Short mmCIF file of C-alpha atoms in Angstrom, two decimals:
data_model
loop_
_atom_site.label_atom_id
_atom_site.label_comp_id
_atom_site.label_asym_id
_atom_site.label_seq_id
_atom_site.Cartn_x
_atom_site.Cartn_y
_atom_site.Cartn_z
CA MET A 1 107.18 112.20 103.33
CA SER A 2 106.46 108.12 102.95
CA GLU A 3 107.86 104.49 102.41
CA PHE A 4 106.02 102.62 99.94
CA TRP A 5 106.25 99.19 98.10
CA LEU A 6 105.73 97.77 94.73
CA ILE A 7 104.80 94.67 94.33
CA SER A 8 103.94 92.48 91.99
CA ALA A 9 101.92 88.69 92.02
CA PRO A 10 100.79 86.28 89.12
CA GLY A 11 97.71 87.59 88.07
CA ASP A 12 95.49 83.43 87.33
CA LYS A 13 92.60 82.40 89.28
CA THR A 14 94.52 80.47 92.64
CA ASN A 15 97.24 83.55 92.86
CA LEU A 16 94.61 86.67 92.75
CA GLN A 17 92.93 85.02 95.67
CA ALA A 18 95.65 85.07 97.19
CA TRP A 19 96.25 88.80 96.26
CA GLU A 20 93.07 89.91 97.48
CA ARG A 21 93.34 88.29 101.00
CA MET A 22 96.86 89.29 101.00
CA ASN A 23 95.03 93.09 99.78
CA THR A 24 91.93 92.52 102.52
CA VAL A 25 94.84 91.03 106.52
CA THR A 26 97.09 94.14 105.60
CA SER A 27 94.86 96.98 105.68
CA LYS A 28 91.98 95.39 108.27
CA SER A 29 95.00 95.05 110.60
CA ASN A 30 96.01 99.28 109.23
CA LEU A 31 99.79 97.22 107.83
CA SER A 32 99.47 99.00 105.76
CA SER A 33 96.86 101.43 102.89
CA ASN A 34 97.02 99.29 98.87
CA SER A 35 96.18 100.33 96.10
CA LYS A 36 96.34 99.20 92.55
CA PHE A 37 99.00 100.10 91.05
CA HIS A 38 97.35 100.21 86.80
CA ILE A 39 101.19 99.07 84.28
CA PRO A 40 99.96 98.80 80.30
CA ASP A 41 100.97 95.68 78.10
CA LEU A 42 103.98 96.24 77.22
CA LYS A 43 105.62 94.37 74.68
CA VAL A 44 107.59 91.93 76.10
CA GLY A 45 111.08 91.32 73.54
CA THR A 46 113.20 88.25 74.00
CA LEU A 47 114.32 86.73 76.93
CA ASP A 48 118.33 87.78 76.89
CA ALA A 49 116.64 90.98 76.07
CA LEU A 50 115.11 91.61 79.40
CA VAL A 51 117.77 89.64 81.40
CA GLY A 52 119.89 93.35 80.11
CA LEU A 53 117.60 95.37 80.59
CA SER A 54 117.04 94.62 84.39
CA ASP A 55 120.30 95.45 84.93
CA GLU A 56 120.24 98.34 82.52
CA LEU A 57 116.77 99.22 84.71
CA GLY A 58 118.51 99.20 88.39
CA LYS A 59 120.67 101.89 87.60
CA LEU A 60 118.38 104.31 86.28
CA ASP A 61 116.56 103.74 88.99
CA SER A 62 119.48 105.05 89.97
CA PHE A 63 119.79 107.17 87.86
CA ALA A 64 116.60 108.65 88.29
CA GLU A 65 116.31 108.86 92.83
CA SER A 66 119.74 111.49 92.56
CA VAL A 67 118.92 113.39 90.05
CA ILE A 68 115.13 114.20 91.74
CA LYS A 69 116.95 114.41 94.54
CA LYS A 70 119.76 116.97 93.66
CA ILE A 71 116.48 119.59 92.56
CA ALA A 72 114.52 118.90 95.87
CA GLN A 73 117.26 119.73 98.09
CA TYR A 74 118.26 123.44 95.31
CA ILE A 75 114.87 124.78 96.11
CA GLY A 76 115.49 124.89 99.25
CA GLU A 77 118.66 126.03 99.05
CA VAL A 78 117.01 128.80 96.21
CA MET A 79 114.17 129.78 98.81
CA GLU A 80 116.69 130.04 101.50
CA ASP A 81 113.92 132.27 104.28
CA SER A 82 110.82 129.60 102.37
CA LYS A 83 112.58 126.57 103.24
CA ASP A 84 109.40 125.21 105.22
CA LYS A 85 107.16 125.31 101.97
CA VAL A 86 110.00 123.25 99.33
CA GLN A 87 107.05 120.50 99.92
CA GLU A 88 104.24 122.04 98.80
CA ASN A 89 107.10 122.67 95.37
CA LEU A 90 107.44 120.14 95.00
CA LEU A 91 104.04 118.23 92.69
CA ALA A 92 104.15 115.77 89.89
CA ASN A 93 102.27 116.71 87.33
CA GLY A 94 100.01 119.29 88.90
CA VAL A 95 99.59 117.31 92.06
CA ASP A 96 101.13 115.82 95.46
CA LEU A 97 103.05 113.10 94.61
CA ILE A 98 101.53 110.73 96.85
CA SER A 99 98.30 111.15 94.49
CA TYR A 100 100.31 111.27 92.20
CA LEU A 101 101.65 107.17 92.23
CA THR A 102 98.36 106.50 94.51
CA ARG A 103 97.35 107.01 90.76
CA PHE A 104 99.69 106.43 88.74
CA GLU A 105 98.44 106.33 85.34
CA TRP A 106 101.52 105.12 81.96
CA ASP A 107 102.64 108.58 79.88
CA MET A 108 101.53 106.67 76.01
CA ALA A 109 101.94 110.32 74.44
CA LYS A 110 105.72 109.87 76.44
CA TYR A 111 106.40 106.37 76.34
CA PRO A 112 104.46 105.09 73.48
CA ILE A 113 103.63 101.51 74.94
CA LYS A 114 104.02 100.37 70.55
CA GLN A 115 107.79 100.37 71.33
CA PRO A 116 110.33 98.09 72.24
CA LEU A 117 110.91 98.42 76.38
CA LYS A 118 114.54 98.84 75.83
CA ASN A 119 113.50 102.29 73.30
CA ILE A 120 111.55 103.55 75.77
CA SER A 121 114.43 102.66 78.84
CA GLU A 122 116.11 104.83 76.23
CA ALA A 123 113.52 107.56 76.16
CA LEU A 124 113.39 107.91 80.12
CA ALA A 125 117.31 107.57 79.97
CA LYS A 126 118.04 110.45 77.58
CA GLN A 127 115.85 112.66 80.12
CA VAL A 128 116.44 111.60 82.54
CA THR A 129 120.15 112.46 81.62
CA GLN A 130 119.07 116.14 80.05
CA ILE A 131 117.45 117.62 82.40
CA GLU A 132 120.67 116.91 84.84
CA ALA A 133 121.67 118.83 82.44
CA ASP A 134 120.82 121.76 82.07
CA LEU A 135 120.32 121.52 86.10
CA LYS A 136 123.51 122.33 85.99
CA THR A 137 124.52 124.63 83.68
CA ARG A 138 121.43 126.58 85.36
CA SER A 139 122.48 126.44 88.83
CA SER A 140 125.95 127.44 88.24
CA ALA A 141 124.78 130.61 86.78
CA TYR A 142 122.22 132.30 89.53
CA ASN A 143 125.13 130.20 92.78
CA ASN A 144 127.48 132.78 90.59
CA ILE A 145 126.05 135.50 91.28
CA LYS A 146 124.87 134.65 94.71
CA GLY A 147 127.47 133.89 95.52
CA ASN A 148 129.28 137.39 94.36
CA LEU A 149 126.85 139.37 95.71
CA GLN A 150 127.36 137.46 99.65
CA SER A 151 131.33 138.02 98.68
CA LEU A 152 130.53 141.85 98.86
CA GLU A 153 128.14 142.10 101.22
CA LYS A 154 130.54 140.52 103.84
CA LYS A 155 132.63 143.82 103.15
CA THR A 156 130.04 145.28 104.20
CA MET A 157 128.88 144.12 107.29
CA SER A 158 129.81 143.71 111.06
CA SER A 159 128.33 143.61 114.06
CA TYR A 160 127.87 147.33 115.64
CA LEU A 161 128.00 145.83 118.98
CA GLN A 162 129.62 143.07 119.06
CA TRP A 163 132.01 146.08 117.59
CA GLN A 164 131.92 149.58 119.86
CA LYS A 165 132.16 145.53 122.54
CA THR A 166 136.17 144.46 121.37
CA TYR A 167 138.18 147.17 119.18
CA GLU A 168 138.93 149.39 121.88
CA SER A 169 140.42 144.92 123.15
CA LEU A 170 142.14 144.02 120.20
CA SER A 171 144.97 144.92 120.53
CA ASP A 172 147.63 147.56 122.68
CA MET A 173 147.78 151.10 121.92
CA VAL A 174 144.84 151.28 120.14
CA VAL A 175 142.66 154.72 121.28
CA PRO A 176 139.84 153.63 124.35
CA ARG A 177 136.87 155.41 121.76
CA SER A 178 138.34 156.74 118.99
CA THR A 179 135.85 154.75 117.00
CA LYS A 180 133.28 156.94 114.82
CA MET A 181 131.15 156.17 111.61
CA ILE A 182 131.87 157.20 108.66
CA ALA A 183 130.15 155.43 106.02
CA GLU A 184 126.64 153.65 106.89
CA ASP A 185 124.26 152.06 103.84
CA ALA A 186 121.94 148.67 104.46
CA GLU A 187 124.71 146.54 104.58
CA GLY A 188 126.39 148.21 107.52
CA GLY A 189 128.13 150.56 108.68
CA LEU A 190 132.09 151.29 108.51
CA PHE A 191 134.36 152.57 111.44
CA THR A 192 137.33 154.00 111.63
CA VAL A 193 139.95 153.57 115.04
CA THR A 194 142.69 155.89 116.29
CA LEU A 195 146.31 153.18 117.11
CA PHE A 196 150.10 152.93 117.35
CA ARG A 197 151.63 152.14 114.68
CA LYS A 198 153.63 149.55 115.25
CA VAL A 199 150.84 146.71 116.11
CA MET A 200 147.88 147.65 113.60
CA ASP A 201 149.07 144.36 111.38
CA ASP A 202 148.96 142.51 115.50
CA PHE A 203 145.04 144.72 115.28
CA LYS A 204 144.34 143.92 111.98
CA ALA A 205 144.71 140.03 113.30
CA LYS A 206 142.79 139.68 115.88
CA ALA A 207 140.20 142.00 114.07
CA ARG A 208 139.90 139.86 111.04
CA GLU A 209 139.49 136.49 113.88
CA ASN A 210 136.64 138.46 115.38
CA ARG A 211 135.60 138.69 111.61
CA PHE A 212 134.93 142.37 111.21
CA MET A 213 137.45 143.45 107.52
CA VAL A 214 139.05 145.60 108.04
CA ARG A 215 141.62 147.66 105.56
CA GLU A 216 143.69 150.49 105.30
CA PHE A 217 141.00 153.18 103.89
CA TYR A 218 141.16 156.36 101.65
CA TYR A 219 138.28 158.19 101.32
CA ASP A 220 137.43 157.56 97.34
CA GLU A 221 133.29 159.38 96.94
CA LYS A 222 133.83 157.33 93.56
CA GLU A 223 135.04 154.86 94.65
CA LEU A 224 131.86 153.87 97.29
CA LYS A 225 129.67 154.48 94.70
CA CYS A 226 131.06 151.91 92.24
CA GLU A 227 130.81 149.75 94.48
CA LYS A 228 127.34 150.27 96.23
CA GLU A 229 126.24 150.46 92.24
CA GLU A 230 126.98 147.09 91.64
CA LEU A 231 125.31 145.53 95.45
CA MET A 232 122.27 146.62 94.11
CA LYS A 233 122.72 145.00 89.90
CA LEU A 234 124.20 142.11 91.93
CA ALA A 235 120.96 141.87 94.53
CA SER A 236 118.43 143.14 91.18
CA ASP A 237 120.23 139.65 88.90
CA LYS A 238 119.12 137.93 91.75
CA LYS A 239 115.57 138.36 91.63
CA GLN A 240 114.97 138.06 88.20
CA GLN A 241 117.15 135.38 87.93
CA TYR A 242 114.67 133.24 91.01
CA GLY A 243 111.54 132.36 89.74
CA PRO A 244 112.15 131.65 86.41
CA LEU A 245 114.63 129.29 87.90
CA LEU A 246 112.06 128.78 90.66
CA ARG A 247 109.94 127.25 87.82
CA TRP A 248 112.66 125.93 86.19
CA LEU A 249 113.76 124.13 88.47
CA LYS A 250 109.15 123.37 89.74
CA VAL A 251 108.84 122.02 86.56
CA ASN A 252 112.04 119.10 85.83
CA PHE A 253 111.56 117.89 89.39
CA SER A 254 107.68 116.73 87.62
CA GLU A 255 109.33 115.42 84.81
CA ALA A 256 111.85 114.06 86.00
CA PHE A 257 109.79 112.65 89.11
CA VAL A 258 106.52 111.24 86.25
CA ALA A 259 110.42 109.60 84.76
CA TRP A 260 111.78 107.46 87.39
CA ILE A 261 107.81 105.91 88.05
CA HIS A 262 107.87 105.03 84.40
CA VAL A 263 111.11 103.05 85.89
CA LYS A 264 110.08 101.69 89.09
CA ALA A 265 106.71 100.98 87.02
CA LEU A 266 109.45 98.60 83.63
CA ARG A 267 110.79 97.09 86.42
CA VAL A 268 108.33 95.16 87.84
CA PHE A 269 107.11 95.20 84.08
CA VAL A 270 111.09 92.97 83.55
CA GLU A 271 111.25 91.30 86.81
CA SER A 272 107.68 90.02 87.26
CA VAL A 273 107.56 89.01 83.47
CA LEU A 274 111.34 86.87 83.83
CA ARG A 275 109.49 85.22 87.76
CA TYR A 276 106.58 84.72 86.52
CA GLY A 277 106.63 83.58 82.40
CA LEU A 278 104.71 83.77 79.91
CA PRO A 279 102.30 84.89 78.94
CA VAL A 280 102.05 88.19 80.98
CA ASN A 281 99.95 88.01 83.50
CA PHE A 282 100.22 90.21 87.16
CA GLN A 283 98.72 92.31 89.02
CA ALA A 284 101.44 94.99 90.41
CA MET A 285 100.38 96.42 93.75
CA LEU A 286 101.80 100.10 95.17
CA LEU A 287 101.21 99.76 99.49
CA GLN A 288 102.24 101.79 101.65
CA PRO A 289 103.44 100.64 105.21
CA ASN A 290 102.09 101.73 108.45
CA ARG A 291 105.11 102.79 110.65
CA LYS A 292 104.82 100.63 112.86
CA SER A 293 104.30 97.73 112.51
CA VAL A 294 107.10 96.83 108.91
CA LYS A 295 107.80 93.96 109.96
CA ARG A 296 105.35 92.76 110.28
CA LEU A 297 103.59 93.26 107.00
CA ARG A 298 106.69 91.93 105.40
CA ASP A 299 105.94 88.37 107.53
CA VAL A 300 102.47 88.15 106.34
CA LEU A 301 103.33 88.57 103.16
CA ASN A 302 105.97 86.91 102.72
CA VAL A 303 103.06 84.16 104.20
CA VAL A 304 100.87 84.96 101.34
CA PHE A 305 103.08 84.77 98.58
CA LYS A 306 105.36 81.47 100.15
CA HIS A 307 103.70 79.62 97.64
CA LEU A 308 105.95 81.39 95.00
CA ASP A 309 109.71 80.51 95.62
CA GLU A 310 109.00 77.98 98.72
CA VAL A 311 112.75 78.01 99.08
CA ALA A 312 113.61 81.81 99.59
CA ALA A 313 110.25 81.85 101.08
CA ALA A 314 111.45 79.72 103.96
CA SER A 315 115.12 80.98 104.16
CA ILE A 316 113.65 84.58 104.65
CA MET A 317 111.84 83.17 107.79
CA ASP A 318 114.49 81.77 108.93
CA PRO A 319 117.67 83.55 108.94
CA GLY A 320 119.64 80.52 110.80
CA MET A 321 117.26 77.57 108.36
CA ASP A 322 121.01 76.24 105.36
CA ILE A 323 119.41 74.92 102.15
CA PRO A 324 121.66 74.08 99.82
CA GLY A 325 122.10 75.31 97.01
CA LEU A 326 120.72 78.60 98.01
CA GLN A 327 122.63 81.84 97.76
CA LEU A 328 121.28 85.25 98.52
CA SER A 329 122.33 88.65 97.91
CA ASN A 330 122.99 91.35 99.97
CA GLN A 331 120.58 92.59 97.43
CA GLU A 332 116.58 92.48 98.90
CA TYR A 333 115.12 89.16 97.79
CA TYR A 334 111.62 88.57 98.97
CA PRO A 335 108.65 84.94 96.46
CA TYR A 336 108.00 88.00 94.92
CA VAL A 337 108.89 91.39 92.99
CA TYR A 338 109.89 93.65 95.30
CA PHE A 339 110.65 97.08 94.61
CA LYS A 340 111.33 100.53 97.91
CA ILE A 341 110.40 103.72 96.36
CA ASP A 342 111.53 105.93 99.95
CA LEU A 343 110.35 109.52 98.90
CA SER A 344 111.56 110.79 102.11
CA VAL A 345 114.69 111.10 100.82
CA LEU A 346 112.58 114.34 99.83
CA ASP A 347 112.66 116.06 102.81
CA CYS A 348 114.21 118.85 102.55
CA SER A 349 113.02 120.11 105.96
#
C-alpha cells in the first residue's frame, strides 16, 4: 500500500505557472507521481458555515478511515487461511484503490453538488455510520457461530503424539501403556487412561496445563451422536454465512472507501476557499511521494508555494526561527492546503 498527499494551490495565472513548475520539478527528479484531482464546483455558503464544517469534516475524516480499516481487518479475519488474498478484495467501484484515487471522479448521483455542503457532509456521515452499525451486527452473528464451532472442536482436539509421550509422566501412579483410543472423528480422538483414584485431581490439573481436555467419560452413543451433529451443523452454518458475509464486506468496503475520499475532496474544497478566498479558483492535485525522497519533496513544495504564506513557510524551512505572533499547532501546517491519504492502514497481511 502507499501514502498519498492531496494538496491544492490557487488557480490564478501566476500560481498556475508555479503549479506546473512544481509538477515538472517533482516528476523530473522522481520525487513523486502526480495527477490532477478533480473537484466539482460546489456551493460555498457562508464563511461561518465553512469554518464550522471544517471541524466537522476533520472528525468525519477520522471516523470514515477507522470504519474502512475495521472492514479491511475483518475481511482478513473472515478469510482466515487466505489472508494473502485480502488486498485483491479491497476495491473501490470495481478497481484497485490506487486507480480509484488517481482517476477520482465526484459521484454526482450519490452526492448532488447543487445541495449545501453541510447536506453532503451529513449524507456521507449517515452512510458511514450505517455501514459501521451493520458491520457490528453481521460480524457479531458470524463470530458467534465461529466461536461456538471452535469451542466444540477444542473438546475433541489433541495431539496424539504429544499425548503418547507425556500421559505417563503427568502424575504418579499412572498405569504404563494403559491409554487406548476409543473414539475418533475428523476433529480428533478420545483416549482412556488408567490411574489410581487418589492422584486423579493432580493428573487432571497437569493434563490441562498441557492443553489436554480431561473429563470423566461414560460412554453414551446418543450424546456422542448429538455432539457430532452439532459440530456438523455449526460447520455448515459457518460455511453458508461465509459467502454472503464476504460479499457484503467487499461491497461495503468499497462504499465506505468511496465516501472517505469524497470527505477528503470536501475538506480540500472547504480549506481552499477558507485559505485562498473567493471567487473559488484552485487546483487540487494528488501526489504519490517516492519513499526515499519524502523530505526532499516537502522542501521543494515549500519553496514552490512559499509565496502563499511567507511567514509560515519561513518557520517550516527554519524551525529554529523565532517569528513574533506566529503560533503553529501540533497539526501539520504548510503554505498550501494539504491532507494525507495513508493506504498502509489497510494492509492486513
